[in-house]
Coordinates of C-alpha atoms in Angstrom, one line a residue:
Chain A
M1 CA 72.6 109.2 149.5
N2 CA 74.2 105.3 149.9
T3 CA 73.0 104.5 146.9
V4 CA 74.9 108.0 145.0
K5 CA 78.0 107.1 146.8
T6 CA 78.2 103.1 145.5
R7 CA 77.8 104.6 141.4
D8 CA 80.7 106.8 141.9
R9 CA 83.0 104.1 143.8
I10 CA 81.6 101.3 140.9
L11 CA 83.3 104.0 138.5
Q12 CA 86.2 105.1 139.7
T13 CA 87.3 101.4 141.2
S14 CA 86.5 100.4 136.9
L15 CA 88.5 103.4 136.1
D16 CA 91.0 102.6 138.0
L17 CA 91.1 98.3 136.8
F18 CA 90.6 99.5 133.6
N19 CA 93.7 101.6 133.5
D20 CA 96.1 99.3 135.1
Q21 CA 95.1 96.1 132.9
G22 CA 93.5 97.1 130.2
E23 CA 89.3 97.1 130.1
R24 CA 89.4 93.4 128.2
A25 CA 90.3 91.9 130.8
V26 CA 87.7 93.8 133.6
T27 CA 84.7 91.8 134.1
T28 CA 81.9 93.5 135.7
N29 CA 82.2 90.0 137.8
H30 CA 86.0 91.6 139.0
I31 CA 84.8 95.8 139.7
A32 CA 82.3 94.2 142.1
A33 CA 84.9 91.9 143.8
A34 CA 87.3 94.8 144.1
M35 CA 84.8 96.7 146.0
N36 CA 83.6 93.9 148.2
I37 CA 79.3 94.1 147.0
S38 CA 77.5 91.4 145.0
T39 CA 77.1 91.7 140.9
G40 CA 73.5 92.4 141.8
N41 CA 73.9 95.5 144.0
L42 CA 76.5 96.6 140.7
Y43 CA 73.6 96.1 138.3
Y44 CA 71.5 98.0 139.9
H45 CA 73.2 100.6 138.9
F46 CA 74.7 99.7 135.5
R47 CA 73.5 97.3 133.2
N48 CA 76.1 95.9 132.2
K49 CA 80.2 97.0 131.1
R50 CA 79.5 98.5 128.2
E51 CA 77.3 101.4 130.0
I52 CA 79.8 101.7 133.0
I53 CA 81.9 102.8 130.0
S54 CA 79.6 104.9 128.2
E55 CA 79.7 106.9 131.6
L56 CA 83.8 107.0 132.0
F57 CA 83.8 108.1 128.2
R58 CA 81.3 110.9 129.4
A59 CA 83.9 111.8 132.3
Y60 CA 86.9 112.2 130.4
E61 CA 84.9 114.4 127.7
N62 CA 83.7 116.2 130.2
R63 CA 87.1 116.8 130.9
V64 CA 88.1 117.7 127.4
R65 CA 85.9 120.5 126.7
G66 CA 85.8 122.0 130.0
V67 CA 89.8 123.1 128.9
L68 CA 88.9 123.6 125.0
N69 CA 88.0 126.8 125.7
L70 CA 88.7 130.0 124.2
P71 CA 89.9 132.4 126.2
E72 CA 87.2 135.9 126.7
E73 CA 87.7 139.5 126.3
R74 CA 91.2 139.0 125.8
S75 CA 93.6 137.8 123.0
A76 CA 95.6 134.3 123.3
Q77 CA 98.7 134.6 124.6
I78 CA 101.7 131.7 124.3
T79 CA 100.7 130.9 127.8
D80 CA 97.3 129.5 126.8
M81 CA 99.0 126.8 124.8
Q82 CA 100.9 125.3 128.3
F83 CA 96.9 125.1 130.1
Y84 CA 95.6 123.8 127.1
L85 CA 98.6 120.8 126.6
T86 CA 99.0 120.6 130.4
E87 CA 94.9 119.4 131.1
I88 CA 94.6 117.5 128.5
F89 CA 97.4 115.3 128.9
R90 CA 96.2 114.8 132.2
G91 CA 92.6 113.9 131.3
L92 CA 94.6 111.5 128.6
W93 CA 96.6 109.7 132.1
E94 CA 93.5 109.7 133.6
Y95 CA 91.5 108.1 131.7
R96 CA 94.3 105.8 129.6
F97 CA 92.7 103.0 129.3
L98 CA 90.4 104.7 126.8
H99 CA 93.1 105.1 124.1
R100 CA 94.7 102.1 124.7
D101 CA 92.5 99.8 122.8
L102 CA 89.5 102.5 121.5
E103 CA 89.1 101.0 118.5
T104 CA 88.0 98.3 120.0
L105 CA 86.0 100.1 122.0
L106 CA 84.2 102.0 119.5
L107 CA 83.5 98.7 116.9
A108 CA 81.5 97.4 120.1
D109 CA 79.6 100.1 120.7
P110 CA 77.9 102.1 117.5
Q111 CA 76.2 104.9 120.2
L112 CA 80.3 105.0 121.9
H113 CA 80.8 105.7 118.6
E114 CA 79.0 108.1 117.6
D115 CA 79.4 110.1 120.5
Y116 CA 83.1 110.0 119.6
R117 CA 83.1 111.6 116.5
N118 CA 81.1 114.3 117.9
F119 CA 84.0 115.2 120.6
Y120 CA 86.5 114.7 117.6
R121 CA 84.4 117.3 115.6
Y122 CA 84.6 119.6 118.5
C123 CA 87.7 119.5 119.5
L124 CA 89.0 120.0 115.8
G125 CA 86.8 123.1 116.1
Q126 CA 88.5 124.7 119.2
A127 CA 91.9 123.8 118.2
Q128 CA 91.2 125.5 114.9
S129 CA 89.8 128.4 116.6
I130 CA 92.5 128.3 119.5
L131 CA 95.1 127.9 116.0
M132 CA 93.7 130.9 114.7
A133 CA 93.0 133.0 118.0
L134 CA 97.2 132.8 118.2
D135 CA 97.3 133.8 114.8
Q136 CA 95.4 137.4 115.2
A137 CA 97.5 137.5 118.4
G138 CA 100.4 137.6 116.4
I139 CA 102.1 134.7 117.8
I140 CA 102.0 132.4 115.2
R141 CA 101.6 133.2 111.5
A142 CA 99.1 129.9 109.9
D143 CA 97.0 131.0 107.5
R144 CA 93.2 129.0 108.4
E145 CA 94.4 126.1 105.8
A146 CA 97.7 125.6 108.1
C147 CA 95.6 126.4 111.0
E148 CA 93.2 123.6 110.0
D149 CA 96.2 120.7 109.4
L150 CA 98.3 121.5 112.9
A151 CA 94.9 121.0 114.8
L152 CA 94.5 117.6 113.1
N153 CA 97.8 116.7 113.2
A154 CA 98.1 117.7 116.4
W155 CA 95.2 115.2 117.2
I156 CA 96.3 112.7 115.8
M157 CA 99.9 112.8 118.3
I158 CA 97.8 113.6 121.4
T159 CA 95.5 110.5 121.0
S160 CA 98.4 108.4 119.1
W161 CA 101.0 109.1 121.7
F162 CA 100.1 106.6 124.3
S163 CA 99.9 104.0 121.5
F164 CA 103.0 104.7 120.5
L165 CA 105.2 104.6 123.4
H166 CA 103.6 100.6 124.5
C167 CA 103.9 99.6 120.7
T168 CA 108.2 101.5 120.6
Q169 CA 109.4 101.4 123.7
P170 CA 110.7 99.0 126.1
L171 CA 108.8 99.2 129.0
T172 CA 109.8 97.6 131.7
T173 CA 107.0 98.1 134.6
A174 CA 104.4 96.0 134.6
S175 CA 101.7 98.7 134.2
G176 CA 103.7 100.3 131.1
V177 CA 103.8 103.3 131.0
S178 CA 104.6 106.2 133.4
E179 CA 103.1 109.4 133.9
S180 CA 105.5 111.5 132.7
M181 CA 106.7 109.2 129.3
L182 CA 103.4 110.0 128.6
E183 CA 103.9 113.9 129.4
G184 CA 106.8 113.7 126.6
G185 CA 104.0 113.5 124.5
I186 CA 103.3 117.6 125.4
Y187 CA 107.0 118.3 123.2
Q188 CA 106.1 116.7 121.0
V189 CA 102.9 118.4 120.2
L190 CA 104.6 122.0 120.7
S191 CA 107.1 120.6 118.1
L192 CA 104.1 120.9 115.3
G193 CA 103.8 124.7 116.5
K194 CA 107.5 125.4 116.7
P195 CA 108.5 126.5 112.6
Y196 CA 104.5 128.7 112.8
L197 CA 106.3 131.0 115.9
T198 CA 106.7 134.5 114.8
E199 CA 109.9 136.1 115.2
T200 CA 108.5 138.6 117.9
Y201 CA 106.9 136.0 119.9
R202 CA 109.7 133.1 119.1
E203 CA 111.9 133.6 121.7
A204 CA 109.9 134.1 124.4
A205 CA 107.9 131.2 123.2
L206 CA 110.6 128.6 122.8
A207 CA 111.4 129.6 126.6
L208 CA 108.3 128.7 127.7
I209 CA 108.1 125.2 126.0
A210 CA 111.2 124.3 127.7
E211 CA 109.7 125.6 131.1
V212 CA 107.1 123.5 130.5
T213 CA 108.4 120.3 128.8
T214 CA 112.1 118.9 128.1
R215 CA 112.2 117.1 125.1
P216 CA 111.9 113.1 125.6
D217 CA 115.9 112.5 124.4
W218 CA 114.8 109.1 126.4
L219 CA 112.7 108.3 123.4
D220 CA 114.5 105.3 122.0
G221 CA 115.4 105.6 118.5
R222 CA 116.6 109.5 118.6
M223 CA 120.0 109.8 116.9
S224 CA 121.0 112.2 120.0
Chain B
M1 CA 107.5 73.0 94.1
N2 CA 104.0 72.2 95.2
T3 CA 104.9 72.7 99.1
V4 CA 106.4 76.0 98.2
K5 CA 104.0 77.2 96.3
T6 CA 101.6 75.9 99.2
R7 CA 103.6 78.3 101.6
D8 CA 102.6 81.3 99.2
R9 CA 99.3 80.8 98.7
I10 CA 98.9 80.3 103.1
L11 CA 100.2 83.5 103.4
Q12 CA 98.6 85.3 101.0
T13 CA 95.2 84.4 102.0
S14 CA 95.4 84.7 105.0
L15 CA 97.4 88.3 104.4
D16 CA 93.7 88.8 102.5
L17 CA 91.0 87.6 105.3
F18 CA 93.5 89.0 108.0
N19 CA 92.9 93.1 105.7
D20 CA 88.9 92.0 105.6
Q21 CA 88.1 90.2 108.6
G22 CA 90.8 91.8 111.0
E23 CA 93.6 89.6 112.3
R24 CA 91.4 88.7 115.6
A25 CA 88.3 87.5 113.8
V26 CA 90.5 85.0 111.3
T27 CA 91.8 81.3 112.9
T28 CA 94.3 78.9 111.3
N29 CA 90.8 76.3 110.2
H30 CA 89.5 79.8 108.3
I31 CA 92.5 80.1 106.6
A32 CA 92.4 75.9 105.5
A33 CA 88.9 76.4 104.8
A34 CA 88.7 79.5 101.9
M35 CA 92.0 77.2 100.5
N36 CA 89.9 74.4 100.2
I37 CA 93.3 72.4 102.3
S38 CA 93.7 70.5 105.7
T39 CA 94.6 72.1 108.9
G40 CA 97.6 69.6 108.8
N41 CA 98.2 70.9 105.9
L42 CA 98.4 74.3 106.8
Y43 CA 99.8 73.0 109.9
Y44 CA 102.6 71.6 108.3
H45 CA 104.2 74.9 107.0
F46 CA 103.5 76.6 109.7
R47 CA 103.2 75.9 113.3
N48 CA 100.2 78.4 114.4
K49 CA 98.5 81.9 113.6
R50 CA 101.1 83.7 115.1
E51 CA 104.2 82.1 113.1
I52 CA 102.0 83.6 110.1
I53 CA 101.8 86.9 111.7
S54 CA 105.2 86.7 111.9
E55 CA 106.0 85.9 108.1
L56 CA 103.0 88.5 107.4
F57 CA 105.2 91.3 108.9
R58 CA 108.6 90.4 107.7
A59 CA 107.5 90.5 104.3
Y60 CA 106.0 93.9 105.7
E61 CA 109.7 95.1 107.1
N62 CA 111.5 94.4 103.6
R63 CA 108.7 96.0 102.0
V64 CA 109.7 99.4 103.7
R65 CA 113.2 98.6 104.4
G66 CA 113.2 99.0 100.8
V67 CA 112.0 101.7 99.8
L68 CA 113.3 104.0 102.8
N69 CA 116.9 104.3 101.5
L70 CA 119.2 107.8 100.8
P71 CA 119.6 108.2 97.2
E72 CA 123.1 107.3 96.1
E73 CA 125.7 109.7 94.5
R74 CA 123.5 112.5 93.9
S75 CA 121.8 114.7 96.7
A76 CA 118.0 114.3 97.7
Q77 CA 115.7 115.5 95.8
I78 CA 112.2 117.5 96.2
T79 CA 110.6 113.8 94.2
D80 CA 112.1 111.5 96.3
M81 CA 110.0 112.3 99.4
Q82 CA 106.7 111.9 96.6
F83 CA 108.8 108.1 96.3
Y84 CA 108.7 107.6 99.5
L85 CA 105.3 108.6 101.0
T86 CA 103.6 106.5 98.2
E87 CA 105.6 103.4 98.1
I88 CA 105.2 103.6 102.7
F89 CA 101.5 104.4 102.2
R90 CA 100.7 101.3 99.3
G91 CA 102.5 99.6 102.2
L92 CA 100.5 100.3 105.2
W93 CA 97.9 99.3 102.5
E94 CA 98.7 96.0 101.7
Y95 CA 99.2 94.9 105.2
R96 CA 96.7 97.2 106.3
F97 CA 95.8 94.3 109.1
L98 CA 99.2 95.2 111.0
H99 CA 98.2 98.9 112.2
R100 CA 95.0 98.1 113.0
D101 CA 95.5 96.3 116.2
L102 CA 99.3 96.6 116.4
E103 CA 99.4 96.9 120.1
T104 CA 97.5 93.3 121.2
L105 CA 99.5 91.9 118.2
L106 CA 102.6 92.9 120.2
L107 CA 101.9 92.3 123.1
A108 CA 100.9 89.0 122.5
D109 CA 104.7 88.0 121.0
P110 CA 107.2 89.6 122.7
Q111 CA 109.5 88.4 120.0
L112 CA 107.3 90.3 117.3
H113 CA 107.2 92.9 119.5
E114 CA 111.2 93.1 119.3
D115 CA 111.3 92.6 115.7
Y116 CA 108.9 96.3 115.6
R117 CA 110.8 98.2 118.1
N118 CA 114.1 97.0 115.9
F119 CA 111.4 98.3 113.1
Y120 CA 110.9 101.6 114.0
R121 CA 114.2 102.5 115.4
Y122 CA 115.7 101.9 111.8
C123 CA 113.1 104.1 110.0
L124 CA 113.4 106.4 112.3
G125 CA 117.1 106.2 112.1
Q126 CA 116.5 106.3 107.8
A127 CA 114.0 109.2 108.2
Q128 CA 116.1 111.9 110.3
S129 CA 118.9 110.7 107.6
I130 CA 117.0 111.8 104.3
L131 CA 115.3 114.7 106.4
M132 CA 118.8 115.9 106.8
A133 CA 119.7 115.0 103.0
L134 CA 117.1 117.5 102.0
D135 CA 117.9 120.4 104.4
Q136 CA 121.9 119.8 103.3
A137 CA 119.8 119.8 99.4
G138 CA 118.7 123.7 100.6
I139 CA 114.9 121.5 99.9
I140 CA 114.3 122.6 104.1
R141 CA 116.2 124.2 106.0
A142 CA 115.9 122.1 109.9
D143 CA 118.6 121.4 112.2
R144 CA 119.1 118.0 113.5
E145 CA 116.8 118.6 115.8
A146 CA 114.0 119.9 114.8
C147 CA 114.9 116.7 111.8
E148 CA 114.4 114.3 114.7
D149 CA 110.9 115.9 115.5
L150 CA 110.0 115.9 111.9
A151 CA 110.4 112.5 111.9
L152 CA 108.8 110.7 114.7
N153 CA 106.0 113.1 114.0
A154 CA 106.1 111.9 110.9
W155 CA 106.4 107.7 112.2
I156 CA 103.5 108.8 114.4
M157 CA 101.1 110.1 111.5
I158 CA 101.9 107.3 109.3
T159 CA 101.6 104.5 111.9
S160 CA 98.6 106.0 113.9
W161 CA 96.7 107.0 110.0
F162 CA 94.4 104.1 109.6
S163 CA 93.5 104.0 112.9
F164 CA 92.5 107.8 113.0
L165 CA 90.3 107.4 110.2
H166 CA 88.6 104.4 111.9
C167 CA 88.1 106.1 115.5
T168 CA 86.7 109.4 113.6
Q169 CA 85.2 109.3 110.1
P170 CA 82.2 107.9 109.1
L171 CA 82.8 105.0 107.3
T172 CA 79.8 103.7 104.6
T173 CA 81.7 100.6 102.9
A174 CA 81.4 97.2 104.9
S175 CA 85.6 96.2 105.2
G176 CA 85.9 100.3 106.2
V177 CA 88.5 102.1 104.5
S178 CA 89.1 102.8 101.0
E179 CA 92.8 102.9 99.9
S180 CA 92.0 106.6 98.8
M181 CA 91.6 107.5 102.6
L182 CA 94.2 106.0 103.6
E183 CA 96.5 108.0 100.8
G184 CA 94.6 111.0 102.0
G185 CA 97.3 110.6 105.0
I186 CA 100.0 111.7 102.2
Y187 CA 98.9 114.8 102.3
Q188 CA 99.3 115.5 106.2
V189 CA 102.2 113.9 106.2
L190 CA 103.5 116.5 104.0
S191 CA 101.7 119.0 106.0
L192 CA 104.1 118.4 108.8
G193 CA 107.1 119.5 106.7
K194 CA 105.7 122.4 104.5
P195 CA 106.8 125.3 106.9
Y196 CA 110.4 123.9 106.6
L197 CA 110.6 124.8 102.9
T198 CA 112.6 127.3 101.6
E199 CA 112.4 129.7 99.8
T200 CA 113.8 129.0 96.9
Y201 CA 112.4 125.6 96.4
R202 CA 108.8 126.3 98.2
E203 CA 106.8 126.8 95.0
A204 CA 108.2 124.0 93.1
A205 CA 107.2 121.7 96.5
L206 CA 104.3 123.1 96.8
A207 CA 103.0 122.3 93.2
L208 CA 104.5 119.0 93.1
I209 CA 102.6 117.9 96.9
A210 CA 99.4 119.3 95.2
E211 CA 100.8 117.1 92.2
V212 CA 101.0 113.9 94.0
T213 CA 98.4 114.2 97.0
T214 CA 94.5 116.4 97.0
R215 CA 94.4 118.1 100.1
P216 CA 91.5 115.5 102.5
D217 CA 88.7 118.0 102.4
W218 CA 86.7 115.0 102.9
L219 CA 87.6 114.4 106.1
D220 CA 85.1 115.2 108.7
G221 CA 86.0 117.5 111.5
R222 CA 87.2 120.5 108.5
M223 CA 86.1 123.7 108.9
S224 CA 85.9 124.5 105.5

């Protein structure tokens, strides 16, 4: 029982440290020290940092896979988009270290890179299906090609939002981006879909968007 | 005369090495060795690698600033978008090392970070003005808010495209992404604007898009 708990504690401590300090700055020694355990004890559970990262990626992946499902036995609704995006951005925040230096992480671990590519394909496929369901429900008007383009654009916006903030915004806090700044990305992703809304649903959808998220007017670089 | 030439050669050699091997893997020693000059000679021109990177960033910035101008004494035309995007993606390619690990580069050099933020603000402002000019010319129908959202989405797509390819696509060549893969991003950026095209210009614009760029159907993760 105790070893199971230690394993989970190692994962949680690693996640906290990676998120706060960036994965590159944290060693297994730091993790063990933060937990007051020996590195030997840590290595009993994970052979190296790479294994910890893989396990955290799997947890992140399962979090997102648990969200991106098509509604069963009913048509898609406007509120579904709210659920998908809120949950996805919550996941992004919880595992934010992953998207801070993803390219380096993936280049260092071919297996992780392959897992990530499978995850990408799964997410893109689900996003495409969700958008086509919104089209079928008459909420958006978008053919298959437009749904594919939209899904890809949304993927890039979501996975790049954190890095965009880091590169372009004046960040005053030490740890950088706050959860609410991150959630500003929800508005931008929804803005991709706005022009596809049908007349019937436009007003209701825009009202819902306004409820879910506020336009990130705090963003540096806006005219208004 | 000779020193001026050496300085330019150092910049060009650094750019080639950074693009091929990634900036992090290249030291001033490597650069000097590749040029058959002493490191002392190199340090006569640049105090350190950071100075070389700054100078290359300035060259990239000037390249893009030279492109993002509003047409003078005439209204915006559909073909303007072709010019902007082709030139911007060419610049991305020529200085591709910059966007491969931009966050790390910027975090390591506060002055560069500030310069980059100014560059971002300039580009976003110009993109917003260009989109508003397209609206005034009747090519797209987009209010100020939509132009701002579009400009930001385009910025994120353009600056993240290279990293997106690296993370999600199976890259067979050693140096990774090819110029034509990079240019696939032109299609995706144009796809952001498609739903805003007016009926009057839609057909002509879509025909032009098809001329400029082909849909990146080779992208892994597409349904079709």
